[in-house]
Short mmCIF file of C-alpha atoms in Angstrom, two decimals:
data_model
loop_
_atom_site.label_atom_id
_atom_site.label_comp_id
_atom_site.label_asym_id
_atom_site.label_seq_id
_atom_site.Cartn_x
_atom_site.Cartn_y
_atom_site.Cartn_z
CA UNK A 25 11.45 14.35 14.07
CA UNK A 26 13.78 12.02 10.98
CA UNK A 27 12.47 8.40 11.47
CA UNK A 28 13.94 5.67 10.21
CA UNK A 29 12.49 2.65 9.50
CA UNK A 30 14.60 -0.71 7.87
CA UNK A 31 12.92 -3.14 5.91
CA UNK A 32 11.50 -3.89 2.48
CA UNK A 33 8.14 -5.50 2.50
CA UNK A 34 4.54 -5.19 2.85
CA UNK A 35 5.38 -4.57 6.74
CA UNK A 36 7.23 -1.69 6.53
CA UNK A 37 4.71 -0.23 4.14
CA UNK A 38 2.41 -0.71 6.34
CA UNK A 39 4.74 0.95 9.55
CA UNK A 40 6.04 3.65 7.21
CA UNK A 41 2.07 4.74 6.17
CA UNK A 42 1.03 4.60 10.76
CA UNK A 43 4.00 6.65 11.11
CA UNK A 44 3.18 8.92 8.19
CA UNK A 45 0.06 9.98 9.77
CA UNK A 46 1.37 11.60 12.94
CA UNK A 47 1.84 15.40 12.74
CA UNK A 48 5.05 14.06 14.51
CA UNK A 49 6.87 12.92 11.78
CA UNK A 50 8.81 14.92 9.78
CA UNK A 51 11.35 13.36 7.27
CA UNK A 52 10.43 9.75 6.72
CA UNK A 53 13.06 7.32 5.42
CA UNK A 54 12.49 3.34 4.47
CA UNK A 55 15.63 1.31 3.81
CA UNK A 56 15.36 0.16 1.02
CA UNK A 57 11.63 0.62 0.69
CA UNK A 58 9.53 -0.13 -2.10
CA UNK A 59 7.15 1.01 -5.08
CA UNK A 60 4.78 2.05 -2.25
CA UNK A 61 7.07 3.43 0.37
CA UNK A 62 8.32 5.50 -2.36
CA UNK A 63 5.39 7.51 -2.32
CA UNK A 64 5.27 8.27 0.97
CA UNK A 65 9.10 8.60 2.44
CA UNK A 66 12.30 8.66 1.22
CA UNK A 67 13.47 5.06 -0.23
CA UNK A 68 16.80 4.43 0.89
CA UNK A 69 18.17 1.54 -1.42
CA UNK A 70 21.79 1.10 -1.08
CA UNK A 71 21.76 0.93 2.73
CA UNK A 72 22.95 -1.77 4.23
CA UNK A 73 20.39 -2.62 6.97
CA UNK A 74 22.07 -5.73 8.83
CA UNK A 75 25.10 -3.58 9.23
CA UNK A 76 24.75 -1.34 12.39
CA UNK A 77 27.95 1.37 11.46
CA UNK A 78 26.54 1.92 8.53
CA UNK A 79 23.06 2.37 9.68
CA UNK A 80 24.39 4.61 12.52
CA UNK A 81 26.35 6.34 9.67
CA UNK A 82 22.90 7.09 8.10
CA UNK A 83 21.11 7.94 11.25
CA UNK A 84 23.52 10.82 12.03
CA UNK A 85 23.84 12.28 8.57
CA UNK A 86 20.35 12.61 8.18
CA UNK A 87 19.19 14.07 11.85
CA UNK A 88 17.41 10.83 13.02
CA UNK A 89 15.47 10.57 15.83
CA UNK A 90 13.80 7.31 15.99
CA UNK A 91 14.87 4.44 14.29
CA UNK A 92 12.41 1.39 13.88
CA UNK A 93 13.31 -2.14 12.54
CA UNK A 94 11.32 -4.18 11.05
CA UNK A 95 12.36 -7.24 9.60
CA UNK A 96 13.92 -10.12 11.76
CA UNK A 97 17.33 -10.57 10.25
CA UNK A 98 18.73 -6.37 10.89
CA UNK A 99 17.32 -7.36 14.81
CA UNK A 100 19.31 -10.65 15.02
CA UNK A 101 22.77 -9.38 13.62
CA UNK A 102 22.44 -6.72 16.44
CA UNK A 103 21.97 -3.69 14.70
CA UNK A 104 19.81 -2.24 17.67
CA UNK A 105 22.98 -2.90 20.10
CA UNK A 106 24.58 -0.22 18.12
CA UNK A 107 22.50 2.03 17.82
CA UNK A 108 21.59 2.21 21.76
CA UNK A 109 25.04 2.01 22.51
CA UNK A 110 25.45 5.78 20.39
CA UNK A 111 22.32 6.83 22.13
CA UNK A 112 19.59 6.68 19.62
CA UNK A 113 16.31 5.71 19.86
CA UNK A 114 15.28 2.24 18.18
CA UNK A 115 12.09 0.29 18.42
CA UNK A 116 13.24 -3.33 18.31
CA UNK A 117 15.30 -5.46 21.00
CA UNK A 118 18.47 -6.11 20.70
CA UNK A 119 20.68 -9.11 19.62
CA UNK A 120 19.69 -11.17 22.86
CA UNK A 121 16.34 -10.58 22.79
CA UNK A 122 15.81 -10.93 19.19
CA UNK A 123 17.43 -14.93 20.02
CA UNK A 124 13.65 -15.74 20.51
CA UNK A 125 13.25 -15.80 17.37
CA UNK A 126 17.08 -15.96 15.82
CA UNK A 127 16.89 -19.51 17.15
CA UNK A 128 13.58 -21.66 18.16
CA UNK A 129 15.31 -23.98 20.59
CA UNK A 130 16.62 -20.80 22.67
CA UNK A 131 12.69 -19.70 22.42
CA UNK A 132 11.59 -22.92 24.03
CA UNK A 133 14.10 -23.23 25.96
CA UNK A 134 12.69 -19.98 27.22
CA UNK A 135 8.80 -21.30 27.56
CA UNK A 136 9.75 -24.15 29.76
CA UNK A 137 12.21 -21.62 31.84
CA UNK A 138 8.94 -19.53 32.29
CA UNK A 139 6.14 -21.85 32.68
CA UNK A 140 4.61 -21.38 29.02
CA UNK A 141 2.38 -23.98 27.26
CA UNK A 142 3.97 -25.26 23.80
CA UNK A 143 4.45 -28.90 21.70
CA UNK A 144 6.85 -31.38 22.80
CA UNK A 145 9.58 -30.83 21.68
CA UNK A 146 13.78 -31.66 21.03
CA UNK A 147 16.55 -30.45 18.99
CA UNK A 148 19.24 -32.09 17.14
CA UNK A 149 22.30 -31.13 15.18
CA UNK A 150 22.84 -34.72 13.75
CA UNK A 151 20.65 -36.75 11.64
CA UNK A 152 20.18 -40.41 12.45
CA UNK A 153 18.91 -39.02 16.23
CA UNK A 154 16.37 -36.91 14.62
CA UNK A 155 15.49 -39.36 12.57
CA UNK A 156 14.98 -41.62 15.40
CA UNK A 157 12.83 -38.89 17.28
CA UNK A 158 10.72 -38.17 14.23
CA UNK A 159 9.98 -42.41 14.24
CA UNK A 160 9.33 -41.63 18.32
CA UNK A 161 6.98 -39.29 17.76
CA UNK A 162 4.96 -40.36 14.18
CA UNK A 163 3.34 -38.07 11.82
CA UNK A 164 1.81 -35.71 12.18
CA UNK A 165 4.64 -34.13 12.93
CA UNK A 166 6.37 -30.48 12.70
CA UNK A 167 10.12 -29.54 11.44
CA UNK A 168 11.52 -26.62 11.68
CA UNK A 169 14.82 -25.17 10.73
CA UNK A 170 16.20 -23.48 13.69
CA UNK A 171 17.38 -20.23 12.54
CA UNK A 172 16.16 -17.64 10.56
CA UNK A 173 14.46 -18.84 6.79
CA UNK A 174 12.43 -16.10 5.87
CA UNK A 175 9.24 -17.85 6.98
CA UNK A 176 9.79 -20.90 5.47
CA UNK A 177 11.94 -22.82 7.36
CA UNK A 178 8.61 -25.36 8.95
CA UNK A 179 7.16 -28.24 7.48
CA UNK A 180 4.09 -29.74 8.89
CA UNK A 181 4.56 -33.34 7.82
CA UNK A 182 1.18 -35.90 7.55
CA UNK A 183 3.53 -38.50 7.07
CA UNK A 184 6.51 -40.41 8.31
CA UNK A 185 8.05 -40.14 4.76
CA UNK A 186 7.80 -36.77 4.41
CA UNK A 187 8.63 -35.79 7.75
CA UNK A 188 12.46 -37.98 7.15
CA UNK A 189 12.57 -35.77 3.81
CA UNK A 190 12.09 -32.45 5.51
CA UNK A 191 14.41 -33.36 8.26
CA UNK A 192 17.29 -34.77 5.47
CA UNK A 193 16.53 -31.34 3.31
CA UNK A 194 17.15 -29.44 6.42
CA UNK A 195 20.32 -30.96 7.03
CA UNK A 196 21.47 -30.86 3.61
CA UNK A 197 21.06 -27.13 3.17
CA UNK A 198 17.95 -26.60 1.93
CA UNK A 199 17.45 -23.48 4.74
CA UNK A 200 21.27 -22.77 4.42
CA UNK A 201 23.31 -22.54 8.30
CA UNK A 202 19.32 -22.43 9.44
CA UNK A 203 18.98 -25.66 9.43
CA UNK A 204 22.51 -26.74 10.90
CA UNK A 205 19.91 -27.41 14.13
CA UNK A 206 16.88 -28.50 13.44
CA UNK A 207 13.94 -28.86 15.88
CA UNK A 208 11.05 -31.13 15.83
CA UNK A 209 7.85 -31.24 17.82
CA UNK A 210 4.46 -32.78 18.14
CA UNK A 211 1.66 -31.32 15.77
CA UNK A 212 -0.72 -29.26 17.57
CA UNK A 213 -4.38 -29.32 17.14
CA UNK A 214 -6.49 -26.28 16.75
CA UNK A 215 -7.09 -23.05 14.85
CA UNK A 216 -3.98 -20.61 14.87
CA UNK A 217 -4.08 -17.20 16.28
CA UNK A 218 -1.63 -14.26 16.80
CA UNK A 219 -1.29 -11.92 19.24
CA UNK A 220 1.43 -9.43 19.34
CA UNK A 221 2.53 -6.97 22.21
CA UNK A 222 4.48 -3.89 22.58
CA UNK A 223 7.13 -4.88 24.81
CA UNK A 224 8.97 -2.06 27.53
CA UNK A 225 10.38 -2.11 30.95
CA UNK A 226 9.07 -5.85 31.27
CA UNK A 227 5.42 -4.87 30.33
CA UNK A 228 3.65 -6.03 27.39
CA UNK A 229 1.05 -3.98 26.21
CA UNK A 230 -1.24 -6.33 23.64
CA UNK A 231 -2.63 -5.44 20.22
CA UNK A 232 -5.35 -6.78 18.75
CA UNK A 233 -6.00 -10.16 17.57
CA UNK A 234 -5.31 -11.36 14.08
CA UNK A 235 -5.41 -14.92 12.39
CA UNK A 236 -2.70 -15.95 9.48
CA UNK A 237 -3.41 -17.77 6.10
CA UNK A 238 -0.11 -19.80 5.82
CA UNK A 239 -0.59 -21.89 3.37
CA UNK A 240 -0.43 -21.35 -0.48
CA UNK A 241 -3.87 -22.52 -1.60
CA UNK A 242 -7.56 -22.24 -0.73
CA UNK A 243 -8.54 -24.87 1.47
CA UNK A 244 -5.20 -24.66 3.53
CA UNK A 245 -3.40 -27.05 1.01
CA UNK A 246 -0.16 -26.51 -0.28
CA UNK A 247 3.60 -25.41 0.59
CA UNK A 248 3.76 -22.74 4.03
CA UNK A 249 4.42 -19.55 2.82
CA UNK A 250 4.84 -15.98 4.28
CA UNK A 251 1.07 -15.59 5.07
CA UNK A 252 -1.12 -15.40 1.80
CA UNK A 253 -4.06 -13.48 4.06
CA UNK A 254 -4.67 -12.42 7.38
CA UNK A 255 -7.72 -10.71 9.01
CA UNK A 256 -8.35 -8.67 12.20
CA UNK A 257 -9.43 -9.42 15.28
CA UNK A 258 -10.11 -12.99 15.23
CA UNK A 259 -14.10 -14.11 16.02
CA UNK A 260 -13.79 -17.41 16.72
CA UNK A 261 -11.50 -16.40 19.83
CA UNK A 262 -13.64 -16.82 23.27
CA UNK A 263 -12.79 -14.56 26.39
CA UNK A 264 -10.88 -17.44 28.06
CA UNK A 265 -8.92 -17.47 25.39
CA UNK A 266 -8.03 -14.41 24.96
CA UNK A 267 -7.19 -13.83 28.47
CA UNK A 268 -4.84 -16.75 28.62
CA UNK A 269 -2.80 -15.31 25.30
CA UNK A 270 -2.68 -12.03 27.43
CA UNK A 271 -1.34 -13.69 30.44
CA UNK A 272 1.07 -15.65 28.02
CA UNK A 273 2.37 -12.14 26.46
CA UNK A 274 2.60 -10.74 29.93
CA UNK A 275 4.72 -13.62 31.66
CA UNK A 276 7.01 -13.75 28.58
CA UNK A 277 7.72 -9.84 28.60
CA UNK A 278 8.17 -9.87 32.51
CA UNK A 279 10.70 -12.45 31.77
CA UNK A 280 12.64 -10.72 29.25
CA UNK A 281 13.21 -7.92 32.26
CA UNK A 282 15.35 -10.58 34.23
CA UNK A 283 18.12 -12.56 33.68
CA UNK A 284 20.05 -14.24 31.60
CA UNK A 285 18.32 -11.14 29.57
CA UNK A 286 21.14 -8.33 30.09
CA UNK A 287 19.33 -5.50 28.87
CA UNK A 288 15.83 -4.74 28.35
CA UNK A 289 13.39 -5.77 25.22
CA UNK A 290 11.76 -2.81 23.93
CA UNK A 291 9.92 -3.26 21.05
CA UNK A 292 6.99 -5.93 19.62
CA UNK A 293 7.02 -9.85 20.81
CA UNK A 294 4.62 -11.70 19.06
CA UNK A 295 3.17 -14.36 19.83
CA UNK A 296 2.04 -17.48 17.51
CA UNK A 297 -0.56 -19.33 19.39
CA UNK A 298 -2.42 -22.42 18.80
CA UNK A 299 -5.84 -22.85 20.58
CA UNK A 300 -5.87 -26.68 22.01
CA UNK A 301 -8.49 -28.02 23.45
CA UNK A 302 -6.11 -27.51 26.33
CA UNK A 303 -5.80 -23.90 26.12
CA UNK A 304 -3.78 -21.55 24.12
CA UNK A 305 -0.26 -22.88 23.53
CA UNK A 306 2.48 -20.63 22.07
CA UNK A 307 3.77 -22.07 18.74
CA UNK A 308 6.36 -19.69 18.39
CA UNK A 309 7.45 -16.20 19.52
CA UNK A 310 8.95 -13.56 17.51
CA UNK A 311 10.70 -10.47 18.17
CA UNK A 312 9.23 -7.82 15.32
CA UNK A 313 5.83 -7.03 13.57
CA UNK A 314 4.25 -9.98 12.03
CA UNK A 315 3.79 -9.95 8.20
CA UNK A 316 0.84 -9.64 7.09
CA UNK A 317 -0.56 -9.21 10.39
CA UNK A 318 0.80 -5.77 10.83
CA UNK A 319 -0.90 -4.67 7.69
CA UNK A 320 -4.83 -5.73 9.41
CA UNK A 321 -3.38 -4.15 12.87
CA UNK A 322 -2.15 -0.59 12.58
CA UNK A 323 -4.92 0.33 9.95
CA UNK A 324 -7.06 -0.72 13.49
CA UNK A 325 -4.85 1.56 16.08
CA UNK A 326 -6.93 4.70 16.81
CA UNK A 327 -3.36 6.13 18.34
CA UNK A 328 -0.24 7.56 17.62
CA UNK A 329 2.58 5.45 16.55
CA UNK A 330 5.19 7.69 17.03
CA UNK A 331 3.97 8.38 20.29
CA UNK A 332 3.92 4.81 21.17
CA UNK A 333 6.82 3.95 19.66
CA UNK A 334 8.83 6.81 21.53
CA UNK A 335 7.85 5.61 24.96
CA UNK A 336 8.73 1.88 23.93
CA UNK A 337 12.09 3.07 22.45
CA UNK A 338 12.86 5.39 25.47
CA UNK A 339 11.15 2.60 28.01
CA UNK A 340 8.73 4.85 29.34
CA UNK A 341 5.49 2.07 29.75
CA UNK A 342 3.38 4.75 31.92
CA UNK A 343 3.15 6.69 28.74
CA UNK A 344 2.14 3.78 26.66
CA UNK A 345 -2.55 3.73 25.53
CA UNK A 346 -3.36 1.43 22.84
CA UNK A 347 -6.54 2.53 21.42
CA UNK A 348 -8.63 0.45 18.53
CA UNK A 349 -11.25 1.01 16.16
CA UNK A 350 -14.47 -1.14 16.47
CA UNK A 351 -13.83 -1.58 12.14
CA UNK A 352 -12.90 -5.30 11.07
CA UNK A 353 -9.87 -5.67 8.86
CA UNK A 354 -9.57 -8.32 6.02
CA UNK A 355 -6.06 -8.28 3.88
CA UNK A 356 -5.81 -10.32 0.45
CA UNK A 357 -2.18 -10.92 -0.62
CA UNK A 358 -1.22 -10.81 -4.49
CA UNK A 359 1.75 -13.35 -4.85
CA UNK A 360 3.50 -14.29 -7.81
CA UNK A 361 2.75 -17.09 -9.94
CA UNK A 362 4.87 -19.81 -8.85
CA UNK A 363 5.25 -18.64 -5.43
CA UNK A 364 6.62 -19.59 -2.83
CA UNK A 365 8.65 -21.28 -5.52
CA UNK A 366 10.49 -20.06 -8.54
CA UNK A 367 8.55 -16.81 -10.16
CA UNK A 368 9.40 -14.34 -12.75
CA UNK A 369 9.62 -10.39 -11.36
CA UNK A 370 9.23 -7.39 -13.69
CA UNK A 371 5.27 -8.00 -14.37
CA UNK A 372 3.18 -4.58 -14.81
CA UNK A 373 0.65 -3.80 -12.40
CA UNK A 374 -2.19 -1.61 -13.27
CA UNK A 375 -5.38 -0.89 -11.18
CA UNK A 376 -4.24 0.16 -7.72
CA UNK A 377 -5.36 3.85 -7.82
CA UNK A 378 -8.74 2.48 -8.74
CA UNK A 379 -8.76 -0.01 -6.12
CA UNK A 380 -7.85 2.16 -3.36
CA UNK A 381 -11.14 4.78 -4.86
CA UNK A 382 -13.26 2.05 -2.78
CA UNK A 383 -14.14 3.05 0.94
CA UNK A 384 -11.85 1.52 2.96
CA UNK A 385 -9.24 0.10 0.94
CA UNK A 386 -5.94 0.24 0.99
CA UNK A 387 -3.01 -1.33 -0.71
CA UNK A 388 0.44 -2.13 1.31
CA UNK A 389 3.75 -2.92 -1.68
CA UNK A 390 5.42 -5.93 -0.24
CA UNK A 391 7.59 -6.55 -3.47
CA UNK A 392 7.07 -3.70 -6.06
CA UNK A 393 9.26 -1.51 -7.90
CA UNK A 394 9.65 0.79 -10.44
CA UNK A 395 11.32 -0.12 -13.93
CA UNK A 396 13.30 1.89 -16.47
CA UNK A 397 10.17 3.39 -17.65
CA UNK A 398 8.57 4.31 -14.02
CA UNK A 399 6.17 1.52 -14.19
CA UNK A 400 5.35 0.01 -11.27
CA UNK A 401 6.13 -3.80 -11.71
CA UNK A 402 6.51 -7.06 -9.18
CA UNK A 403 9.57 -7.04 -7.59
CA UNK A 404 8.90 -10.46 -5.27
CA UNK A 405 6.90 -13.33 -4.45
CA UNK A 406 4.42 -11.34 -2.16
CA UNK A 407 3.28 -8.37 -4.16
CA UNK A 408 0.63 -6.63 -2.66
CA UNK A 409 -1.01 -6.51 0.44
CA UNK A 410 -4.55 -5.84 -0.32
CA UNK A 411 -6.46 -4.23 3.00
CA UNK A 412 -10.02 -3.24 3.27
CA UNK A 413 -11.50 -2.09 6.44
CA UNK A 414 -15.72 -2.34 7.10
CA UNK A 415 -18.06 -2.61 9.85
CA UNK A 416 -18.60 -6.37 9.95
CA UNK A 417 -16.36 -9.41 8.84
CA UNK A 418 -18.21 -9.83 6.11
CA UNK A 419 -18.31 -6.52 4.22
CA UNK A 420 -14.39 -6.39 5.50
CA UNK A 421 -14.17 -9.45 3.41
CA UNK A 422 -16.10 -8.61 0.16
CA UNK A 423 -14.86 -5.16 -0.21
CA UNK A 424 -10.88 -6.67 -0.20
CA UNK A 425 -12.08 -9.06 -2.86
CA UNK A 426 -13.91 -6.57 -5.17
CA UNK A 427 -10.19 -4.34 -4.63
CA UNK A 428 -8.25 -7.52 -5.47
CA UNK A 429 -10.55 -7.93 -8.92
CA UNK A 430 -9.47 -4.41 -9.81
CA UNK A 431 -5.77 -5.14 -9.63
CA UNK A 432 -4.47 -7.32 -12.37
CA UNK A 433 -0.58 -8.40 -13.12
CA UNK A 434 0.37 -11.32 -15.29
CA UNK A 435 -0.05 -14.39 -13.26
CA UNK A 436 -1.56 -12.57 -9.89
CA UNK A 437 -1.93 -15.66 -7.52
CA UNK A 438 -3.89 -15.44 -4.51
CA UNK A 439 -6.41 -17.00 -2.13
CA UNK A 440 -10.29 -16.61 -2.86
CA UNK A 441 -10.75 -18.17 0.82
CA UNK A 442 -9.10 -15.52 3.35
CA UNK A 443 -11.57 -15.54 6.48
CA UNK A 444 -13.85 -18.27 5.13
CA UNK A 445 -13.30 -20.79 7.47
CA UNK A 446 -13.60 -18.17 10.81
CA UNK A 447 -16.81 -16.64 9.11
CA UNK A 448 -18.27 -19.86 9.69
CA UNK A 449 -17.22 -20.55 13.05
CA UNK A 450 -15.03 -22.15 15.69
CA UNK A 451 -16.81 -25.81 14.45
CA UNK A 452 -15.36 -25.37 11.09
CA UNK A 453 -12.28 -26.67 12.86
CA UNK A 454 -14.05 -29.40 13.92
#
């Protein structure tokens, strides 16, 4: 069959290449792609992927089958409702169910509906009250912007001061109509863990583990970010753990099969956990394919992604196996300089096709693209999405790092630390 998948980054790369691979798959489109999707589908860049007609438009012209979104905003403006309603088959929920992550009071308004373990938490769409809450509370303490802000929209404050300043910046614009509500909550203690789930006919069928690198710089210091690293599954996890995410993932997806849900969420929920001393508690839930935790998960699926995809789209959860390699998966991500601030785009990159020569490795284009001379340049703040796969964490973790030394564009930024801390242990959080 046509697939479609919408979506620009590392992600969709990372989708596009899983859905590559099945003998399934016959005309592969990415809208708009980038200087990796390009070599692998059909790059689609003057689509407009938050606007459902238009993507319907597309979908009919070019014989479609299956249509799979992947970033949040295309879920959130309903693009799926439009689709289903014309009869096509698209892996993502729709409007309602992408609200669990369109908005993060509705999500935890949601948890304490459902009996699911998160921070304290309240919501405000005035200042001096959150002001007064953050004072309530005392650092450390968490803002967040309630809509969508491209990953950046929470600031984990050590201090009173700064926690005022993130809450003034959020009503002042800084995350744009995103932060018109702004929630806070108490700062959780623990290490950080995701857990994502396909999601059908109130069933959620869990990946594998993976663990996030938010932060911009080695040691966890510096601004949040989009995830500078990410690795697959997650060690320090322990079976009790792990069992209570699973419950967590199945409750939630049970719940988005009854009401006020009208219709039912078919594609991935994930699930941002912290692991308390109290258990697992769910730090946030959102309603696609993490990035980069997508990139260290499908490279581990020993399945076929259409084939699960299909039955999620068509709700058909007898029909859904998740399979998994034993391999570990490490990914590096190349940033800009000056990211996740101002950065310059247009910088040559050289050393890819040498990078992917080493067993294992492979590189995911988050923001690449090709200039008026067909080089392949940066396009964004994430770059690349540097993946190696080996039989233990740490030759996972060494091979990604001898791939990231063969890659060079001016002012490559990264982490030397992905995996570090978990490599030596759940008392490194100590």
């Amino acid at each position: 069959m046509n697939i479609l998948v919408l979506g620009g980054g590392g992600r969709e790369h990372a989708i596009a290449w899983a859905l590559a691979k099945s003998p399934k798959t016959d005309e592969l489109y990415v809208a708009p792609g980038n200087g990796g999707t390009a070599a692998i589908a059909h790059n689609v860049a003057d689509l407009d992927v938050e606007d459902g007609q238009s993507v319907l438009a597309f979908a009919r012209e070019h014989n479609i089958g299956l249509v799979v979104i992947g970033p949040e905003a295309p879920l959130v403006a309903g693009v799926a409702d439009v689709l289903r309603k014309e009869g096509l088959a698209v892996f993502g929920p729709d409007a309602q169910g992408a609200r669990l992550e369109g908005s993060k009071t509705f999500s935890k308004k949601f948890m304490d509906a459902n009996g699911i373990a998160t921070a304290r938490y309240a919501s405000f769409t005035e200042l001096d009250p959150a002001l007064a809450y953050v004072r309530e509370l005392g650092a450390p303490i968490v803002v967040k912007a309630d809509g969508l802000a491209a990953g950046k929209g929470v600031i984990v404050a050590d201090d009173l001061e700064d926690a005022e300043e993130a809450v003034r910046s959020c009503f002042d614009g800084a995350f744009g109509e995103a932060g018109s509500t702004v929630l806070i909550e108490e700062c959780l203690d623990g290490p950080e863990c995701s857990l994502l789930a396909f999601v059908t006919g109130g069933k959620a069928f869990c990946m594998t583990t993976a663990q996030d690198h938010k932060r911009a710089f080695d040691g966890d210091l510096g601004p949040n970010t989009g995830g500078m690293g990410v690795y697959s599954p997650v060690p320090i996890v322990d079976a009790d753990e792990l069992a209570g995410m699973r419950a967590v993932m199945e409750n939630a997806a049970a719940a988005t099969a009854r009401a006020p849900f009208e219709r039912e969420y078919r594609g991935v929920l994930y699930g941002g956990f912290m692991l308390t001393s109290e258990g697992p508690k769910v730090l946030e839930f959102n309603a696609r394919f993490g990035d980069p935790e997508t990139q260290v998960v499908l490279p581990r699926l020993d399945a076929d992604l259409v084939d699960i995809m299909l039955a999620v789209a068509e709700g058909r959860p007898d029909d859904i196996e998740l399979r998994w390699s034993e391999q570990w998966a490490v990914c590096v991500v190349l940033a800009s300089e000056g990211y996740p601030g101002a950065y310059e785009k247009g910088k040559v990159i050289l050393g890819i096709e040498e990078a992917e020569e080493l067993e294992g490795v492979t590189v995911f284009h988050a923001g690449t693209a090709r200039n008026i001379d067909d080089e392949l340049v940066t396009a964004g703040g994430r770059v690349l999405n540097v993946v190696a796969l080996g039989d233990s964490f740490d030759e996972a973790r060494e091979r990604a790092y001898e791939a990231v030394d063969l890659i060079n564009f001016e002012g490559k930024q990264y982490r030397t630390d992905i995996g570090k801390r978990a490599a030596a242990g759940r008392e490194a959080w100590d």
